[in-house]
């Protein structure tokens, strides 16, 4: 990923988005706090250079590594993060889920409505953590399709304790990964422009 981002910055490669699934692991962004790793021996921990804190990646979660040239798209980091949020919200709408953003919280959230004993519960359905080098982005977003949500209990996800984590399956949407990918691709075109399929990385 870093090699591709460097090649894009050098004008030797085109922009690229990878859609993948990871084996179970925790990743730590540059703002990760050791106290937020609640179960250190549960899964491997990968220290990444992306923004943000601890998050979980694993089967049933679509991870999108987004390598885009912001020199050609406007050098505005805030606008780029907003575009990533809009991308996920648009994709979720295609899957009949209302995704939302919240002031002061990066990522995409869903309102769970009235729950016995809980007023106004909100859960995160997608996380965002990016890094820029020479105005090329890498890392990206993770969308919970049908992961084992108990795997998030080994960390304080993104340092947020007041809200939970959800998935399409947890919300009652039986979208397959292929359906999710189709929604992501269509929404990406709406937000970022045309795409072409590329072979998987070697």
PDB file of N, CA and C in Angstrom, residues 68-75 134-136:
ATOM      1  N   UNK A  68      -5.651   7.722  -3.215  1.00  0.00           N
ATOM      2  CA  UNK A  68      -6.074   8.761  -4.145  1.00  0.00           C
ATOM      3  C   UNK A  68      -5.097   9.931  -4.099  1.00  0.00           C
ATOM      4  N   UNK A  69      -4.960  10.593  -5.232  1.00  0.00           N
ATOM      5  CA  UNK A  69      -4.037  11.720  -5.368  1.00  0.00           C
ATOM      6  C   UNK A  69      -4.796  13.011  -5.079  1.00  0.00           C
ATOM      7  N   UNK A  70      -4.615  13.540  -3.883  1.00  0.00           N
ATOM      8  CA  UNK A  70      -5.330  14.760  -3.517  1.00  0.00           C
ATOM      9  C   UNK A  70      -4.736  15.996  -4.184  1.00  0.00           C
ATOM     10  N   UNK A  71      -3.555  15.882  -4.756  1.00  0.00           N
ATOM     11  CA  UNK A  71      -3.030  17.002  -5.523  1.00  0.00           C
ATOM     12  C   UNK A  71      -3.916  17.285  -6.730  1.00  0.00           C
ATOM     13  N   UNK A  72      -4.506  16.226  -7.272  1.00  0.00           N
ATOM     14  CA  UNK A  72      -5.387  16.374  -8.429  1.00  0.00           C
ATOM     15  C   UNK A  72      -6.842  16.559  -8.012  1.00  0.00           C
ATOM     16  N   UNK A  73      -7.134  16.391  -6.724  1.00  0.00           N
ATOM     17  CA  UNK A  73      -8.517  16.436  -6.258  1.00  0.00           C
ATOM     18  C   UNK A  73      -8.761  17.585  -5.275  1.00  0.00           C
ATOM     19  N   UNK A  74      -7.794  18.453  -5.121  1.00  0.00           N
ATOM     20  CA  UNK A  74      -7.938  19.551  -4.163  1.00  0.00           C
ATOM     21  C   UNK A  74      -7.279  19.167  -2.850  1.00  0.00           C
ATOM     22  N   UNK A  75      -6.314  19.938  -2.434  1.00  0.00           N
ATOM     23  CA  UNK A  75      -5.537  19.593  -1.230  1.00  0.00           C
ATOM     24  C   UNK A  75      -6.284  20.035   0.022  1.00  0.00           C
ATOM     25  N   UNK A 134       2.761  13.138   0.797  1.00  0.00           N
ATOM     26  CA  UNK A 134       2.932  13.821  -0.487  1.00  0.00           C
ATOM     27  C   UNK A 134       1.570  13.959  -1.184  1.00  0.00           C
ATOM     28  N   UNK A 135       0.562  14.192  -0.396  1.00  0.00           N
ATOM     29  CA  UNK A 135      -0.811  14.423  -0.843  1.00  0.00           C
ATOM     30  C   UNK A 135      -1.444  13.197  -1.505  1.00  0.00           C
ATOM     31  N   UNK A 136      -0.919  12.023  -1.242  1.00  0.00           N
ATOM     32  CA  UNK A 136      -1.579  10.783  -1.653  1.00  0.00           C
ATOM     33  C   UNK A 136      -2.074  10.089  -0.394  1.00  0.00           C
TER      34      UNK A 136
END
